[in-house]
Amino acid sequence: MSLPGSPTASRLTVLAGPTAVGKGTLTAWVREHHPEIWISVSATTRRRRPGEQDGVHYHFVSETEFDRMVAEDELLEWAVVHRGARYGTPRQPVVEALAGGRPALLEIDLQGARQVRERMPEALFVFLAPPSWEELVRRLVGRGTETEAERELRLQSARSELAAESEFDVTIVNRQIHDAGEELVELMRSGASPGQ
Ligand code: 5GP
């Protein structure tokens, strides 16, 4: 498979995909099994969930602190993702990881991926897709906690999110977490080895 961009620059990999496709689970798998890969820790204004650690899963910041980060241009990208919370990628750690020669991974939403594409078009853009539309619907509405109207809204956004696949360099289908994870790491490795 040929990869776009120069080998060195393609060390940065951006992983995005529709809600509920399993991006977070896949990233957690990479964190556990491939410590050689550097994973960006985003800043967010959303509340910390039980089990999440500040500085590990996210940097949990106030609205004022997020405003400051935006004003001082500290974020490579940022977006309002859902329920009004803002999420962004601190730029400096990404630059340092790449300068240190480590393969770097960003797990962000589609709006963020588009911003990174503008600023770092040489990165590798990976779309995580569900095995089928039916499976995505099952994962989206599976919990059964939403109202009919909320469910319809989620399905509508899932449809438009899936349509973004063509904007990406590569698609990984998330059938089995282990297989999807190995595929991602392999892509990152081949893109990160100059002259190989
Ligand atoms: P959660 O709140 O469930 O951890 O994440 C919600 C969504 O925010 C996910 O779709 C995730 O990809 C996205 N997200 C996490 N960090 C960032 C970030 O730094 N930038 C952007 N644009 N999206 C992010």
PDB file of C-alpha atoms and ligand atoms in Angstrom:
ATOM      1  CA  MET A   1       0.000   0.000   0.000  1.00  0.00           C
ATOM      2  CA  SER A   2       1.401   3.414  -0.839  1.00  0.00           C
ATOM      3  CA  LEU A   3       1.088   6.155   1.728  1.00  0.00           C
ATOM      4  CA  PRO A   4       0.741   9.829   0.902  1.00  0.00           C
ATOM      5  CA  GLY A   5       3.141  12.457   2.183  1.00  0.00           C
ATOM      6  CA  SER A   6       6.805  12.263   3.066  1.00  0.00           C
ATOM      7  CA  PRO A   7       7.795   9.360   5.335  1.00  0.00           C
ATOM      8  CA  THR A   8       8.927  11.591   8.191  1.00  0.00           C
ATOM      9  CA  ALA A   9       5.892  13.853   8.170  1.00  0.00           C
ATOM     10  CA  SER A  10       3.441  10.939   7.985  1.00  0.00           C
ATOM     11  CA  ARG A  11       4.442   9.938  11.504  1.00  0.00           C
ATOM     12  CA  LEU A  12       1.435  11.966  12.566  1.00  0.00           C
ATOM     13  CA  THR A  13      -1.715   9.874  12.234  1.00  0.00           C
ATOM     14  CA  VAL A  14      -5.206  11.249  12.703  1.00  0.00           C
ATOM     15  CA  LEU A  15      -7.921   8.748  13.587  1.00  0.00           C
ATOM     16  CA  ALA A  16     -11.546   9.806  13.160  1.00  0.00           C
ATOM     17  CA  GLY A  17     -14.893   8.217  12.354  1.00  0.00           C
ATOM     18  CA  PRO A  18     -18.570   8.286  13.268  1.00  0.00           C
ATOM     19  CA  THR A  19     -19.870   8.429  16.833  1.00  0.00           C
ATOM     20  CA  ALA A  20     -20.054   5.002  18.503  1.00  0.00           C
ATOM     21  CA  VAL A  21     -17.739   3.307  15.995  1.00  0.00           C
ATOM     22  CA  GLY A  22     -15.241   2.540  18.775  1.00  0.00           C
ATOM     23  CA  LYS A  23     -12.455   5.131  18.341  1.00  0.00           C
ATOM     24  CA  GLY A  24     -11.973   5.474  22.082  1.00  0.00           C
ATOM     25  CA  THR A  25     -11.757   1.711  22.599  1.00  0.00           C
ATOM     26  CA  LEU A  26      -9.281   1.382  19.750  1.00  0.00           C
ATOM     27  CA  THR A  27      -7.092   4.159  21.162  1.00  0.00           C
ATOM     28  CA  ALA A  28      -7.192   2.533  24.607  1.00  0.00           C
ATOM     29  CA  TRP A  29      -6.090  -0.744  22.971  1.00  0.00           C
ATOM     30  CA  VAL A  30      -3.138   0.991  21.275  1.00  0.00           C
ATOM     31  CA  ARG A  31      -2.188   2.676  24.576  1.00  0.00           C
ATOM     32  CA  GLU A  32      -2.134  -0.693  26.334  1.00  0.00           C
ATOM     33  CA  HIS A  33      -0.419  -2.794  23.670  1.00  0.00           C
ATOM     34  CA  HIS A  34       1.866  -0.316  21.895  1.00  0.00           C
ATOM     35  CA  PRO A  35       3.503   2.044  24.388  1.00  0.00           C
ATOM     36  CA  GLU A  36       6.013   3.062  21.682  1.00  0.00           C
ATOM     37  CA  ILE A  37       3.214   5.076  20.076  1.00  0.00           C
ATOM     38  CA  TRP A  38       2.652   8.535  21.509  1.00  0.00           C
ATOM     39  CA  ILE A  39      -1.033   9.394  21.945  1.00  0.00           C
ATOM     40  CA  SER A  40      -2.100  12.998  22.213  1.00  0.00           C
ATOM     41  CA  VAL A  41      -3.942  13.998  25.405  1.00  0.00           C
ATOM     42  CA  SER A  42      -6.678  16.455  24.464  1.00  0.00           C
ATOM     43  CA  ALA A  43      -7.883  19.368  26.527  1.00  0.00           C
ATOM     44  CA  THR A  44     -11.607  19.352  27.213  1.00  0.00           C
ATOM     45  CA  THR A  45     -14.180  21.416  29.079  1.00  0.00           C
ATOM     46  CA  ARG A  46     -16.401  18.416  29.719  1.00  0.00           C
ATOM     47  CA  ARG A  47     -16.687  16.892  33.172  1.00  0.00           C
ATOM     48  CA  ARG A  48     -14.453  14.054  34.201  1.00  0.00           C
ATOM     49  CA  ARG A  49     -16.168  10.654  34.219  1.00  0.00           C
ATOM     50  CA  PRO A  50     -15.508   8.061  36.922  1.00  0.00           C
ATOM     51  CA  GLY A  51     -12.252   6.248  36.207  1.00  0.00           C
ATOM     52  CA  GLU A  52     -10.789   9.048  34.075  1.00  0.00           C
ATOM     53  CA  GLN A  53      -7.532  10.652  35.162  1.00  0.00           C
ATOM     54  CA  ASP A  54      -6.594  14.253  34.543  1.00  0.00           C
ATOM     55  CA  GLY A  55      -3.533  14.387  32.285  1.00  0.00           C
ATOM     56  CA  VAL A  56      -3.953  10.748  31.186  1.00  0.00           C
ATOM     57  CA  HIS A  57      -7.306  10.537  29.398  1.00  0.00           C
ATOM     58  CA  TYR A  58      -7.797  14.285  29.026  1.00  0.00           C
ATOM     59  CA  HIS A  59      -6.599  17.557  30.470  1.00  0.00           C
ATOM     60  CA  PHE A  60      -9.803  18.667  32.164  1.00  0.00           C
ATOM     61  CA  VAL A  61      -9.833  22.454  31.951  1.00  0.00           C
ATOM     62  CA  SER A  62     -12.240  25.291  32.770  1.00  0.00           C
ATOM     63  CA  GLU A  63     -13.989  27.361  30.078  1.00  0.00           C
ATOM     64  CA  THR A  64     -11.645  30.247  30.964  1.00  0.00           C
ATOM     65  CA  GLU A  65      -8.540  28.095  30.555  1.00  0.00           C
ATOM     66  CA  PHE A  66      -9.814  26.771  27.220  1.00  0.00           C
ATOM     67  CA  ASP A  67     -10.464  30.361  26.068  1.00  0.00           C
ATOM     68  CA  ARG A  68      -6.883  31.207  26.987  1.00  0.00           C
ATOM     69  CA  MET A  69      -5.501  28.236  25.050  1.00  0.00           C
ATOM     70  CA  VAL A  70      -7.476  29.302  21.967  1.00  0.00           C
ATOM     71  CA  ALA A  71      -6.459  32.967  22.312  1.00  0.00           C
ATOM     72  CA  GLU A  72      -2.782  32.066  22.644  1.00  0.00           C
ATOM     73  CA  ASP A  73      -2.975  29.697  19.685  1.00  0.00           C
ATOM     74  CA  GLU A  74      -1.868  26.714  21.768  1.00  0.00           C
ATOM     75  CA  LEU A  75      -4.235  24.292  20.028  1.00  0.00           C
ATOM     76  CA  LEU A  76      -3.533  22.536  16.743  1.00  0.00           C
ATOM     77  CA  GLU A  77      -7.302  22.173  16.318  1.00  0.00           C
ATOM     78  CA  TRP A  78     -10.407  22.400  18.455  1.00  0.00           C
ATOM     79  CA  ALA A  79     -14.161  21.856  18.166  1.00  0.00           C
ATOM     80  CA  VAL A  80     -17.422  21.789  20.060  1.00  0.00           C
ATOM     81  CA  VAL A  81     -18.168  18.100  19.986  1.00  0.00           C
ATOM     82  CA  HIS A  82     -21.355  17.335  21.840  1.00  0.00           C
ATOM     83  CA  ARG A  83     -23.488  18.812  24.580  1.00  0.00           C
ATOM     84  CA  GLY A  84     -21.538  22.051  24.197  1.00  0.00           C
ATOM     85  CA  ALA A  85     -18.217  20.753  25.492  1.00  0.00           C
ATOM     86  CA  ARG A  86     -15.055  21.889  23.709  1.00  0.00           C
ATOM     87  CA  TYR A  87     -12.189  19.559  22.874  1.00  0.00           C
ATOM     88  CA  GLY A  88      -8.782  20.480  21.456  1.00  0.00           C
ATOM     89  CA  THR A  89      -5.313  19.125  20.718  1.00  0.00           C
ATOM     90  CA  PRO A  90      -2.434  20.956  22.449  1.00  0.00           C
ATOM     91  CA  ARG A  91       0.057  21.679  19.664  1.00  0.00           C
ATOM     92  CA  GLN A  92       3.388  21.693  21.504  1.00  0.00           C
ATOM     93  CA  PRO A  93       3.359  18.059  22.711  1.00  0.00           C
ATOM     94  CA  VAL A  94       2.574  16.891  19.155  1.00  0.00           C
ATOM     95  CA  VAL A  95       5.479  18.898  17.764  1.00  0.00           C
ATOM     96  CA  GLU A  96       7.799  17.486  20.451  1.00  0.00           C
ATOM     97  CA  ALA A  97       6.712  13.868  19.902  1.00  0.00           C
ATOM     98  CA  LEU A  98       7.298  14.191  16.160  1.00  0.00           C
ATOM     99  CA  ALA A  99      10.649  15.935  16.677  1.00  0.00           C
ATOM    100  CA  GLY A 100      11.638  13.068  18.977  1.00  0.00           C
ATOM    101  CA  GLY A 101      10.884  10.603  16.178  1.00  0.00           C
ATOM    102  CA  ARG A 102       7.899   8.935  17.871  1.00  0.00           C
ATOM    103  CA  PRO A 103       4.867   7.925  15.837  1.00  0.00           C
ATOM    104  CA  ALA A 104       2.054  10.134  17.088  1.00  0.00           C
ATOM    105  CA  LEU A 105      -1.678   9.473  17.133  1.00  0.00           C
ATOM    106  CA  LEU A 106      -4.580  11.918  17.443  1.00  0.00           C
ATOM    107  CA  GLU A 107      -8.058  10.538  18.106  1.00  0.00           C
ATOM    108  CA  ILE A 108     -10.376  13.427  17.323  1.00  0.00           C
ATOM    109  CA  ASP A 109     -13.735  14.176  15.736  1.00  0.00           C
ATOM    110  CA  LEU A 110     -14.336  14.959  12.062  1.00  0.00           C
ATOM    111  CA  GLN A 111     -14.329  18.737  12.475  1.00  0.00           C
ATOM    112  CA  GLY A 112     -10.937  18.496  14.150  1.00  0.00           C
ATOM    113  CA  ALA A 113      -9.588  16.119  11.483  1.00  0.00           C
ATOM    114  CA  ARG A 114     -10.536  18.670   8.806  1.00  0.00           C
ATOM    115  CA  GLN A 115      -8.628  21.406  10.639  1.00  0.00           C
ATOM    116  CA  VAL A 116      -5.523  19.220  10.932  1.00  0.00           C
ATOM    117  CA  ARG A 117      -5.811  18.435   7.217  1.00  0.00           C
ATOM    118  CA  GLU A 118      -5.595  22.206   6.546  1.00  0.00           C
ATOM    119  CA  ARG A 119      -2.591  22.704   8.806  1.00  0.00           C
ATOM    120  CA  MET A 120      -0.683  19.442   8.389  1.00  0.00           C
ATOM    121  CA  PRO A 121      -1.805  17.906   5.078  1.00  0.00           C
ATOM    122  CA  GLU A 122       1.186  15.537   5.177  1.00  0.00           C
ATOM    123  CA  ALA A 123      -0.342  13.631   8.126  1.00  0.00           C
ATOM    124  CA  LEU A 124      -1.991  10.258   7.563  1.00  0.00           C
ATOM    125  CA  PHE A 125      -5.773  10.421   7.887  1.00  0.00           C
ATOM    126  CA  VAL A 126      -7.407   7.167   8.960  1.00  0.00           C
ATOM    127  CA  PHE A 127     -11.168   6.641   8.982  1.00  0.00           C
ATOM    128  CA  LEU A 128     -12.551   4.060  11.384  1.00  0.00           C
ATOM    129  CA  ALA A 129     -15.676   2.513   9.861  1.00  0.00           C
ATOM    130  CA  PRO A 130     -18.277   0.135  11.332  1.00  0.00           C
ATOM    131  CA  PRO A 131     -18.645  -3.337   9.756  1.00  0.00           C
ATOM    132  CA  SER A 132     -22.077  -2.255   8.465  1.00  0.00           C
ATOM    133  CA  TRP A 133     -24.685   0.465   8.830  1.00  0.00           C
ATOM    134  CA  GLU A 134     -26.855  -1.960  10.867  1.00  0.00           C
ATOM    135  CA  GLU A 135     -24.019  -2.588  13.299  1.00  0.00           C
ATOM    136  CA  LEU A 136     -23.450   1.154  13.778  1.00  0.00           C
ATOM    137  CA  VAL A 137     -27.176   1.652  14.460  1.00  0.00           C
ATOM    138  CA  ARG A 138     -27.026  -1.178  16.994  1.00  0.00           C
ATOM    139  CA  ARG A 139     -24.050   0.450  18.765  1.00  0.00           C
ATOM    140  CA  LEU A 140     -25.666   3.903  18.622  1.00  0.00           C
ATOM    141  CA  VAL A 141     -29.088   3.045  19.954  1.00  0.00           C
ATOM    142  CA  GLY A 142     -28.107  -0.098  21.818  1.00  0.00           C
ATOM    143  CA  ARG A 143     -28.297   1.473  25.223  1.00  0.00           C
ATOM    144  CA  GLY A 144     -31.946   2.379  24.678  1.00  0.00           C
ATOM    145  CA  THR A 145     -31.681   5.401  26.940  1.00  0.00           C
ATOM    146  CA  GLU A 146     -32.542   8.044  24.316  1.00  0.00           C
ATOM    147  CA  THR A 147     -35.935   9.299  23.218  1.00  0.00           C
ATOM    148  CA  GLU A 148     -37.148   8.629  19.666  1.00  0.00           C
ATOM    149  CA  ALA A 149     -36.207  12.214  18.665  1.00  0.00           C
ATOM    150  CA  GLU A 150     -32.694  11.891  20.129  1.00  0.00           C
ATOM    151  CA  ARG A 151     -32.211   8.568  18.375  1.00  0.00           C
ATOM    152  CA  GLU A 152     -33.252  10.089  15.027  1.00  0.00           C
ATOM    153  CA  LEU A 153     -30.794  12.960  15.536  1.00  0.00           C
ATOM    154  CA  ARG A 154     -27.955  10.539  16.293  1.00  0.00           C
ATOM    155  CA  LEU A 155     -28.778   8.473  13.205  1.00  0.00           C
ATOM    156  CA  GLN A 156     -28.838  11.586  11.030  1.00  0.00           C
ATOM    157  CA  SER A 157     -25.420  12.699  12.242  1.00  0.00           C
ATOM    158  CA  ALA A 158     -24.083   9.156  11.830  1.00  0.00           C
ATOM    159  CA  ARG A 159     -25.200   9.223   8.189  1.00  0.00           C
ATOM    160  CA  SER A 160     -23.354  12.464   7.466  1.00  0.00           C
ATOM    161  CA  GLU A 161     -20.316  11.307   9.459  1.00  0.00           C
ATOM    162  CA  LEU A 162     -20.117   8.108   7.392  1.00  0.00           C
ATOM    163  CA  ALA A 163     -20.239  10.159   4.201  1.00  0.00           C
ATOM    164  CA  ALA A 164     -16.938  11.796   5.240  1.00  0.00           C
ATOM    165  CA  GLU A 165     -15.018   8.564   4.612  1.00  0.00           C
ATOM    166  CA  SER A 166     -13.930   9.714   1.149  1.00  0.00           C
ATOM    167  CA  GLU A 167     -11.975  12.611   2.721  1.00  0.00           C
ATOM    168  CA  PHE A 168      -9.591  10.141   4.368  1.00  0.00           C
ATOM    169  CA  ASP A 169      -6.462   8.394   3.085  1.00  0.00           C
ATOM    170  CA  VAL A 170      -7.247   4.952   4.502  1.00  0.00           C
ATOM    171  CA  THR A 171     -10.242   3.152   6.039  1.00  0.00           C
ATOM    172  CA  ILE A 172     -10.003   0.574   8.812  1.00  0.00           C
ATOM    173  CA  VAL A 173     -13.130  -1.492   9.468  1.00  0.00           C
ATOM    174  CA  ASN A 174     -13.656  -2.045  13.183  1.00  0.00           C
ATOM    175  CA  ARG A 175     -14.724  -5.708  13.291  1.00  0.00           C
ATOM    176  CA  GLN A 176     -12.452  -7.008  16.033  1.00  0.00           C
ATOM    177  CA  ILE A 177     -10.607  -4.535  18.208  1.00  0.00           C
ATOM    178  CA  HIS A 178      -7.362  -6.526  18.088  1.00  0.00           C
ATOM    179  CA  ASP A 179      -7.347  -6.738  14.267  1.00  0.00           C
ATOM    180  CA  ALA A 180      -8.254  -3.070  13.831  1.00  0.00           C
ATOM    181  CA  GLY A 181      -5.542  -2.108  16.331  1.00  0.00           C
ATOM    182  CA  GLU A 182      -2.842  -4.145  14.615  1.00  0.00           C
ATOM    183  CA  GLU A 183      -3.882  -2.710  11.251  1.00  0.00           C
ATOM    184  CA  LEU A 184      -3.591   0.830  12.604  1.00  0.00           C
ATOM    185  CA  VAL A 185      -0.191   0.206  14.201  1.00  0.00           C
ATOM    186  CA  GLU A 186       1.069  -1.421  10.996  1.00  0.00           C
ATOM    187  CA  LEU A 187      -0.047   1.607   8.960  1.00  0.00           C
ATOM    188  CA  MET A 188       1.679   3.926  11.404  1.00  0.00           C
ATOM    189  CA  ARG A 189       4.866   1.844  11.289  1.00  0.00           C
ATOM    190  CA  SER A 190       5.059   1.722   7.518  1.00  0.00           C
ATOM    191  CA  GLY A 191       4.469   5.446   7.335  1.00  0.00           C
ATOM    192  CA  ALA A 192       7.096   6.109   9.994  1.00  0.00           C
ATOM    193  CA  SER A 193      10.057   4.241   8.568  1.00  0.00           C
ATOM    194  CA  PRO A 194      11.939   6.393   6.074  1.00  0.00           C
ATOM    195  CA  GLY A 195      13.301   4.452   3.163  1.00  0.00           C
ATOM    196  CA  GLN A 196      11.709   1.111   4.117  1.00  0.00           C
TER     197      GLN A 196
HETATM  198  P1  5GP B   1     -15.690  11.657  24.864  1.00  0.00           P
HETATM  199  O1  5GP B   1     -16.250  12.858  25.551  1.00  0.00           O
HETATM  200  O2  5GP B   1     -16.709  10.554  24.748  1.00  0.00           O
HETATM  201  O3  5GP B   1     -14.398  11.191  25.475  1.00  0.00           O
HETATM  202  O4  5GP B   1     -15.302  12.080  23.385  1.00  0.00           O
HETATM  203  C1  5GP B   1     -16.263  12.609  22.547  1.00  0.00           C
HETATM  204  C2  5GP B   1     -15.697  12.928  21.186  1.00  0.00           C
HETATM  205  O5  5GP B   1     -14.697  13.947  21.270  1.00  0.00           O
HETATM  206  C3  5GP B   1     -15.048  11.767  20.434  1.00  0.00           C
HETATM  207  O6  5GP B   1     -15.669  11.700  19.150  1.00  0.00           O
HETATM  208  C4  5GP B   1     -13.617  12.190  20.281  1.00  0.00           C
HETATM  209  O7  5GP B   1     -13.085  11.766  19.030  1.00  0.00           O
HETATM  210  C5  5GP B   1     -13.709  13.687  20.316  1.00  0.00           C
HETATM  211  N1  5GP B   1     -12.455  14.329  20.727  1.00  0.00           N
HETATM  212  C6  5GP B   1     -11.641  13.964  21.763  1.00  0.00           C
HETATM  213  N2  5GP B   1     -10.576  14.767  21.831  1.00  0.00           N
HETATM  214  C7  5GP B   1     -10.702  15.664  20.826  1.00  0.00           C
HETATM  215  C8  5GP B   1      -9.893  16.767  20.375  1.00  0.00           C
HETATM  216  O8  5GP B   1      -8.841  17.087  20.908  1.00  0.00           O
HETATM  217  N3  5GP B   1     -10.351  17.460  19.303  1.00  0.00           N
HETATM  218  C9  5GP B   1     -11.517  17.157  18.668  1.00  0.00           C
HETATM  219  N4  5GP B   1     -11.863  17.890  17.605  1.00  0.00           N
HETATM  220  N5  5GP B   1     -12.288  16.120  19.062  1.00  0.00           N
HETATM  221  C10 5GP B   1     -11.892  15.394  20.128  1.00  0.00           C
END
